């Protein structure tokens, strides 16, 4: 296994890690300040959508393991990628004047579902690529290393860009950066 292979594998960890901080920390305040929804409404929509992960995560893991011989993990991730980009777009760049609780719940649920549909096969791939424990460790270390970098980039982006997390321009920049990293 080459370093290039490990870097290529780990790069997706960077993109997926860019989702957490905005979805869990930045967006609730942004929506509460910029939309007609209260912080309670925003929090409840996000919490209920996230609660469904208790059911969907194991189901997606079961489905991914059961069908990966027919529908490879790469294909699973590819299909979920389009859904994830659409969900993130709808969450980060909604029409704040018409945003409803149901829209926020629905797009949060879709985003979490697609995120899981990528993350579970992605993590399973490192265990299947090689029987060599060193190779598995190398892949996992690149995945997690890039994930740390992704979190640091998202945390520092407001400072670097000069945009506040309660501005639509910030989410336009963040979405463009996420798609560029995710698709590369």
PDB file of C-alpha atoms in Angstrom:
ATOM      1  CA  UNK A   1       0.000   0.000   0.000  1.00  0.00           C
ATOM      2  CA  UNK A   2       1.347   3.390  -0.960  1.00  0.00           C
ATOM      3  CA  UNK A   3       1.158   6.634   0.946  1.00  0.00           C
ATOM      4  CA  UNK A   4      -0.875   8.019  -1.968  1.00  0.00           C
ATOM      5  CA  UNK A   5      -3.513   5.328  -1.434  1.00  0.00           C
ATOM      6  CA  UNK A   6      -3.687   6.173   2.263  1.00  0.00           C
ATOM      7  CA  UNK A   7      -3.983   9.891   1.512  1.00  0.00           C
ATOM      8  CA  UNK A   8      -6.668   9.268  -1.101  1.00  0.00           C
ATOM      9  CA  UNK A   9      -8.596   7.114   1.349  1.00  0.00           C
ATOM     10  CA  UNK A  10      -8.182   9.551   4.245  1.00  0.00           C
ATOM     11  CA  UNK A  11      -9.226  12.629   2.265  1.00  0.00           C
ATOM     12  CA  UNK A  12     -12.927  11.797   2.557  1.00  0.00           C
ATOM     13  CA  UNK A  13     -12.492  12.013   6.334  1.00  0.00           C
ATOM     14  CA  UNK A  14     -11.617  15.700   5.864  1.00  0.00           C
ATOM     15  CA  UNK A  15     -14.863  16.419   4.007  1.00  0.00           C
ATOM     16  CA  UNK A  16     -17.107  14.428   6.339  1.00  0.00           C
ATOM     17  CA  UNK A  17     -15.585  16.121   9.384  1.00  0.00           C
ATOM     18  CA  UNK A  18     -16.523  19.511   7.912  1.00  0.00           C
ATOM     19  CA  UNK A  19     -20.183  18.710   8.574  1.00  0.00           C
ATOM     20  CA  UNK A  20     -20.233  18.274  12.342  1.00  0.00           C
ATOM     21  CA  UNK A  21     -19.413  21.718  13.695  1.00  0.00           C
ATOM     22  CA  UNK A  22     -21.792  23.612  11.366  1.00  0.00           C
ATOM     23  CA  UNK A  23     -24.664  21.184  11.932  1.00  0.00           C
ATOM     24  CA  UNK A  24     -24.291  20.940  15.705  1.00  0.00           C
ATOM     25  CA  UNK A  25     -22.949  24.360  16.722  1.00  0.00           C
ATOM     26  CA  UNK A  26     -23.240  27.037  14.026  1.00  0.00           C
ATOM     27  CA  UNK A  27     -26.649  26.338  12.466  1.00  0.00           C
ATOM     28  CA  UNK A  28     -28.922  26.406  15.526  1.00  0.00           C
ATOM     29  CA  UNK A  29     -27.887  29.957  16.372  1.00  0.00           C
ATOM     30  CA  UNK A  30     -27.933  31.013  12.710  1.00  0.00           C
ATOM     31  CA  UNK A  31     -31.481  29.750  12.210  1.00  0.00           C
ATOM     32  CA  UNK A  32     -32.722  31.214  15.497  1.00  0.00           C
ATOM     33  CA  UNK A  33     -31.257  34.625  14.633  1.00  0.00           C
ATOM     34  CA  UNK A  34     -32.005  34.767  10.915  1.00  0.00           C
ATOM     35  CA  UNK A  35     -35.252  32.812  10.435  1.00  0.00           C
ATOM     36  CA  UNK A  36     -38.729  32.953  11.920  1.00  0.00           C
ATOM     37  CA  UNK A  37     -38.017  29.838  14.021  1.00  0.00           C
ATOM     38  CA  UNK A  38     -37.248  30.018  17.719  1.00  0.00           C
ATOM     39  CA  UNK A  39     -34.159  28.370  19.170  1.00  0.00           C
ATOM     40  CA  UNK A  40     -36.480  25.799  20.782  1.00  0.00           C
ATOM     41  CA  UNK A  41     -38.054  24.958  17.427  1.00  0.00           C
ATOM     42  CA  UNK A  42     -34.663  24.715  15.744  1.00  0.00           C
ATOM     43  CA  UNK A  43     -33.242  22.571  18.533  1.00  0.00           C
ATOM     44  CA  UNK A  44     -36.211  20.224  18.582  1.00  0.00           C
ATOM     45  CA  UNK A  45     -36.161  19.720  14.784  1.00  0.00           C
ATOM     46  CA  UNK A  46     -32.444  18.950  14.831  1.00  0.00           C
ATOM     47  CA  UNK A  47     -32.702  16.735  17.913  1.00  0.00           C
ATOM     48  CA  UNK A  48     -35.597  14.669  16.608  1.00  0.00           C
ATOM     49  CA  UNK A  49     -33.891  14.229  13.225  1.00  0.00           C
ATOM     50  CA  UNK A  50     -30.689  13.155  14.969  1.00  0.00           C
ATOM     51  CA  UNK A  51     -32.599  10.777  17.241  1.00  0.00           C
ATOM     52  CA  UNK A  52     -33.643   8.755  14.191  1.00  0.00           C
ATOM     53  CA  UNK A  53     -29.961   7.822  13.810  1.00  0.00           C
ATOM     54  CA  UNK A  54     -30.496   5.362  16.648  1.00  0.00           C
ATOM     55  CA  UNK A  55     -32.631   3.386  14.209  1.00  0.00           C
ATOM     56  CA  UNK A  56     -31.082   4.232  10.849  1.00  0.00           C
ATOM     57  CA  UNK A  57     -27.386   3.766  11.726  1.00  0.00           C
ATOM     58  CA  UNK A  58     -27.650   0.058  12.577  1.00  0.00           C
ATOM     59  CA  UNK A  59     -29.990  -0.522   9.625  1.00  0.00           C
ATOM     60  CA  UNK A  60     -27.582   1.138   7.207  1.00  0.00           C
ATOM     61  CA  UNK A  61     -24.702  -0.871   8.671  1.00  0.00           C
ATOM     62  CA  UNK A  62     -26.671  -4.097   8.296  1.00  0.00           C
ATOM     63  CA  UNK A  63     -27.714  -3.228   4.749  1.00  0.00           C
ATOM     64  CA  UNK A  64     -24.174  -2.198   3.776  1.00  0.00           C
ATOM     65  CA  UNK A  65     -22.693  -5.458   5.093  1.00  0.00           C
ATOM     66  CA  UNK A  66     -25.419  -7.628   3.617  1.00  0.00           C
ATOM     67  CA  UNK A  67     -25.378  -6.151   0.122  1.00  0.00           C
ATOM     68  CA  UNK A  68     -21.782  -5.026  -0.409  1.00  0.00           C
ATOM     69  CA  UNK A  69     -21.027  -8.003  -2.673  1.00  0.00           C
ATOM     70  CA  UNK A  70     -23.761  -6.869  -5.081  1.00  0.00           C
ATOM     71  CA  UNK A  71     -23.747  -3.133  -4.385  1.00  0.00           C
ATOM     72  CA  UNK A  72     -20.142  -2.267  -3.487  1.00  0.00           C
ATOM     73  CA  UNK A  73     -19.306   0.093  -0.675  1.00  0.00           C
ATOM     74  CA  UNK A  74     -18.013   2.557  -3.260  1.00  0.00           C
ATOM     75  CA  UNK A  75     -21.354   2.484  -5.087  1.00  0.00           C
ATOM     76  CA  UNK A  76     -23.206   2.894  -1.802  1.00  0.00           C
ATOM     77  CA  UNK A  77     -21.131   5.965  -1.018  1.00  0.00           C
ATOM     78  CA  UNK A  78     -21.534   7.351  -4.534  1.00  0.00           C
ATOM     79  CA  UNK A  79     -25.342   7.177  -4.397  1.00  0.00           C
ATOM     80  CA  UNK A  80     -25.426   8.736  -0.941  1.00  0.00           C
ATOM     81  CA  UNK A  81     -23.067  11.532  -2.047  1.00  0.00           C
ATOM     82  CA  UNK A  82     -25.635  13.245  -4.235  1.00  0.00           C
ATOM     83  CA  UNK A  83     -28.203  13.061  -1.474  1.00  0.00           C
ATOM     84  CA  UNK A  84     -25.715  14.433   1.048  1.00  0.00           C
ATOM     85  CA  UNK A  85     -24.799  17.410  -1.132  1.00  0.00           C
ATOM     86  CA  UNK A  86     -28.488  18.197  -1.679  1.00  0.00           C
ATOM     87  CA  UNK A  87     -29.232  17.892   2.049  1.00  0.00           C
ATOM     88  CA  UNK A  88     -26.291  20.078   3.056  1.00  0.00           C
ATOM     89  CA  UNK A  89     -27.292  22.655   0.466  1.00  0.00           C
ATOM     90  CA  UNK A  90     -30.843  22.737   1.836  1.00  0.00           C
ATOM     91  CA  UNK A  91     -29.570  23.102   5.409  1.00  0.00           C
ATOM     92  CA  UNK A  92     -26.827  25.651   4.826  1.00  0.00           C
ATOM     93  CA  UNK A  93     -28.513  27.754   2.159  1.00  0.00           C
ATOM     94  CA  UNK A  94     -32.286  27.642   2.812  1.00  0.00           C
ATOM     95  CA  UNK A  95     -34.752  30.401   2.143  1.00  0.00           C
ATOM     96  CA  UNK A  96     -34.815  31.697   5.707  1.00  0.00           C
ATOM     97  CA  UNK A  97     -38.005  33.692   5.088  1.00  0.00           C
ATOM     98  CA  UNK A  98     -40.050  30.555   4.455  1.00  0.00           C
ATOM     99  CA  UNK A  99     -38.131  28.010   6.531  1.00  0.00           C
ATOM    100  CA  UNK A 100     -40.497  25.850   8.559  1.00  0.00           C
ATOM    101  CA  UNK A 101     -39.915  23.370  11.358  1.00  0.00           C
ATOM    102  CA  UNK A 102     -40.867  20.521   8.996  1.00  0.00           C
ATOM    103  CA  UNK A 103     -38.386  21.608   6.336  1.00  0.00           C
ATOM    104  CA  UNK A 104     -35.621  21.849   8.895  1.00  0.00           C
ATOM    105  CA  UNK A 105     -36.505  18.448  10.309  1.00  0.00           C
ATOM    106  CA  UNK A 106     -36.796  16.821   6.864  1.00  0.00           C
ATOM    107  CA  UNK A 107     -33.504  18.152   5.471  1.00  0.00           C
ATOM    108  CA  UNK A 108     -31.704  17.402   8.728  1.00  0.00           C
ATOM    109  CA  UNK A 109     -32.983  13.831   8.626  1.00  0.00           C
ATOM    110  CA  UNK A 110     -31.980  13.441   4.955  1.00  0.00           C
ATOM    111  CA  UNK A 111     -28.536  14.905   5.633  1.00  0.00           C
ATOM    112  CA  UNK A 112     -27.894  12.672   8.641  1.00  0.00           C
ATOM    113  CA  UNK A 113     -29.128   9.627   6.707  1.00  0.00           C
ATOM    114  CA  UNK A 114     -26.871  10.349   3.731  1.00  0.00           C
ATOM    115  CA  UNK A 115     -23.930  11.177   6.002  1.00  0.00           C
ATOM    116  CA  UNK A 116     -24.352   7.806   7.728  1.00  0.00           C
ATOM    117  CA  UNK A 117     -24.777   6.076   4.367  1.00  0.00           C
ATOM    118  CA  UNK A 118     -21.331   7.337   3.423  1.00  0.00           C
ATOM    119  CA  UNK A 119     -19.559   7.076   6.788  1.00  0.00           C
ATOM    120  CA  UNK A 120     -20.441   3.458   7.578  1.00  0.00           C
ATOM    121  CA  UNK A 121     -19.238   1.934   4.280  1.00  0.00           C
ATOM    122  CA  UNK A 122     -16.246   4.293   4.347  1.00  0.00           C
ATOM    123  CA  UNK A 123     -15.088   3.055   7.743  1.00  0.00           C
ATOM    124  CA  UNK A 124     -15.754  -0.568   6.802  1.00  0.00           C
ATOM    125  CA  UNK A 125     -13.578  -0.231   3.701  1.00  0.00           C
ATOM    126  CA  UNK A 126     -10.388   0.184   5.710  1.00  0.00           C
ATOM    127  CA  UNK A 127     -10.947  -3.181   7.381  1.00  0.00           C
ATOM    128  CA  UNK A 128     -11.567  -4.904   4.035  1.00  0.00           C
ATOM    129  CA  UNK A 129      -8.753  -3.448   1.959  1.00  0.00           C
ATOM    130  CA  UNK A 130      -6.019  -5.540   3.501  1.00  0.00           C
ATOM    131  CA  UNK A 131      -5.409  -8.313   5.969  1.00  0.00           C
ATOM    132  CA  UNK A 132      -2.278  -6.552   7.167  1.00  0.00           C
ATOM    133  CA  UNK A 133      -2.901  -4.802  10.498  1.00  0.00           C
ATOM    134  CA  UNK A 134      -0.294  -2.166   9.650  1.00  0.00           C
ATOM    135  CA  UNK A 135      -2.186  -1.198   6.481  1.00  0.00           C
ATOM    136  CA  UNK A 136      -5.476  -1.021   8.359  1.00  0.00           C
ATOM    137  CA  UNK A 137      -3.894   1.186  11.006  1.00  0.00           C
ATOM    138  CA  UNK A 138      -2.331   3.400   8.348  1.00  0.00           C
ATOM    139  CA  UNK A 139      -5.697   3.918   6.636  1.00  0.00           C
ATOM    140  CA  UNK A 140      -7.473   4.640   9.900  1.00  0.00           C
ATOM    141  CA  UNK A 141      -4.772   7.100  10.968  1.00  0.00           C
ATOM    142  CA  UNK A 142      -5.036   9.001   7.675  1.00  0.00           C
ATOM    143  CA  UNK A 143      -8.845   9.042   7.909  1.00  0.00           C
ATOM    144  CA  UNK A 144      -8.805  10.357  11.469  1.00  0.00           C
ATOM    145  CA  UNK A 145      -5.907  12.734  10.834  1.00  0.00           C
ATOM    146  CA  UNK A 146      -7.732  14.324   7.935  1.00  0.00           C
ATOM    147  CA  UNK A 147     -10.890  14.456  10.065  1.00  0.00           C
ATOM    148  CA  UNK A 148      -9.043  16.512  12.678  1.00  0.00           C
ATOM    149  CA  UNK A 149      -7.842  18.865   9.947  1.00  0.00           C
ATOM    150  CA  UNK A 150     -11.419  19.172   8.645  1.00  0.00           C
ATOM    151  CA  UNK A 151     -12.696  20.158  12.072  1.00  0.00           C
ATOM    152  CA  UNK A 152      -9.892  22.688  12.520  1.00  0.00           C
ATOM    153  CA  UNK A 153     -10.597  24.243   9.122  1.00  0.00           C
ATOM    154  CA  UNK A 154     -14.298  24.658   9.913  1.00  0.00           C
ATOM    155  CA  UNK A 155     -13.530  26.085  13.342  1.00  0.00           C
ATOM    156  CA  UNK A 156     -11.029  28.584  11.935  1.00  0.00           C
ATOM    157  CA  UNK A 157     -13.012  29.519   8.800  1.00  0.00           C
ATOM    158  CA  UNK A 158     -14.910  32.389  10.464  1.00  0.00           C
ATOM    159  CA  UNK A 159     -11.600  33.922  11.552  1.00  0.00           C
ATOM    160  CA  UNK A 160      -9.859  33.291   8.230  1.00  0.00           C
ATOM    161  CA  UNK A 161     -12.776  34.513   6.087  1.00  0.00           C
ATOM    162  CA  UNK A 162     -13.842  37.386   8.313  1.00  0.00           C
ATOM    163  CA  UNK A 163     -17.430  36.155   8.041  1.00  0.00           C
ATOM    164  CA  UNK A 164     -19.621  35.499  11.049  1.00  0.00           C
ATOM    165  CA  UNK A 165     -21.432  32.180  11.383  1.00  0.00           C
ATOM    166  CA  UNK A 166     -24.744  34.048  11.458  1.00  0.00           C
ATOM    167  CA  UNK A 167     -24.275  35.367   7.892  1.00  0.00           C
ATOM    168  CA  UNK A 168     -25.539  33.676   4.731  1.00  0.00           C
ATOM    169  CA  UNK A 169     -22.224  34.524   3.022  1.00  0.00           C
ATOM    170  CA  UNK A 170     -20.425  32.276   5.489  1.00  0.00           C
ATOM    171  CA  UNK A 171     -22.601  29.295   4.520  1.00  0.00           C
ATOM    172  CA  UNK A 172     -22.126  30.011   0.814  1.00  0.00           C
ATOM    173  CA  UNK A 173     -18.362  29.910   1.346  1.00  0.00           C
ATOM    174  CA  UNK A 174     -18.607  26.831   3.554  1.00  0.00           C
ATOM    175  CA  UNK A 175     -20.814  24.994   1.064  1.00  0.00           C
ATOM    176  CA  UNK A 176     -18.442  25.757  -1.807  1.00  0.00           C
ATOM    177  CA  UNK A 177     -15.478  24.584   0.240  1.00  0.00           C
ATOM    178  CA  UNK A 178     -17.290  21.439   1.376  1.00  0.00           C
ATOM    179  CA  UNK A 179     -18.301  20.475  -2.174  1.00  0.00           C
ATOM    180  CA  UNK A 180     -14.782  21.173  -3.496  1.00  0.00           C
ATOM    181  CA  UNK A 181     -13.177  18.989  -0.814  1.00  0.00           C
ATOM    182  CA  UNK A 182     -15.872  16.319  -0.996  1.00  0.00           C
ATOM    183  CA  UNK A 183     -15.728  15.984  -4.774  1.00  0.00           C
ATOM    184  CA  UNK A 184     -11.931  15.985  -5.027  1.00  0.00           C
TER     185      UNK A 184
END
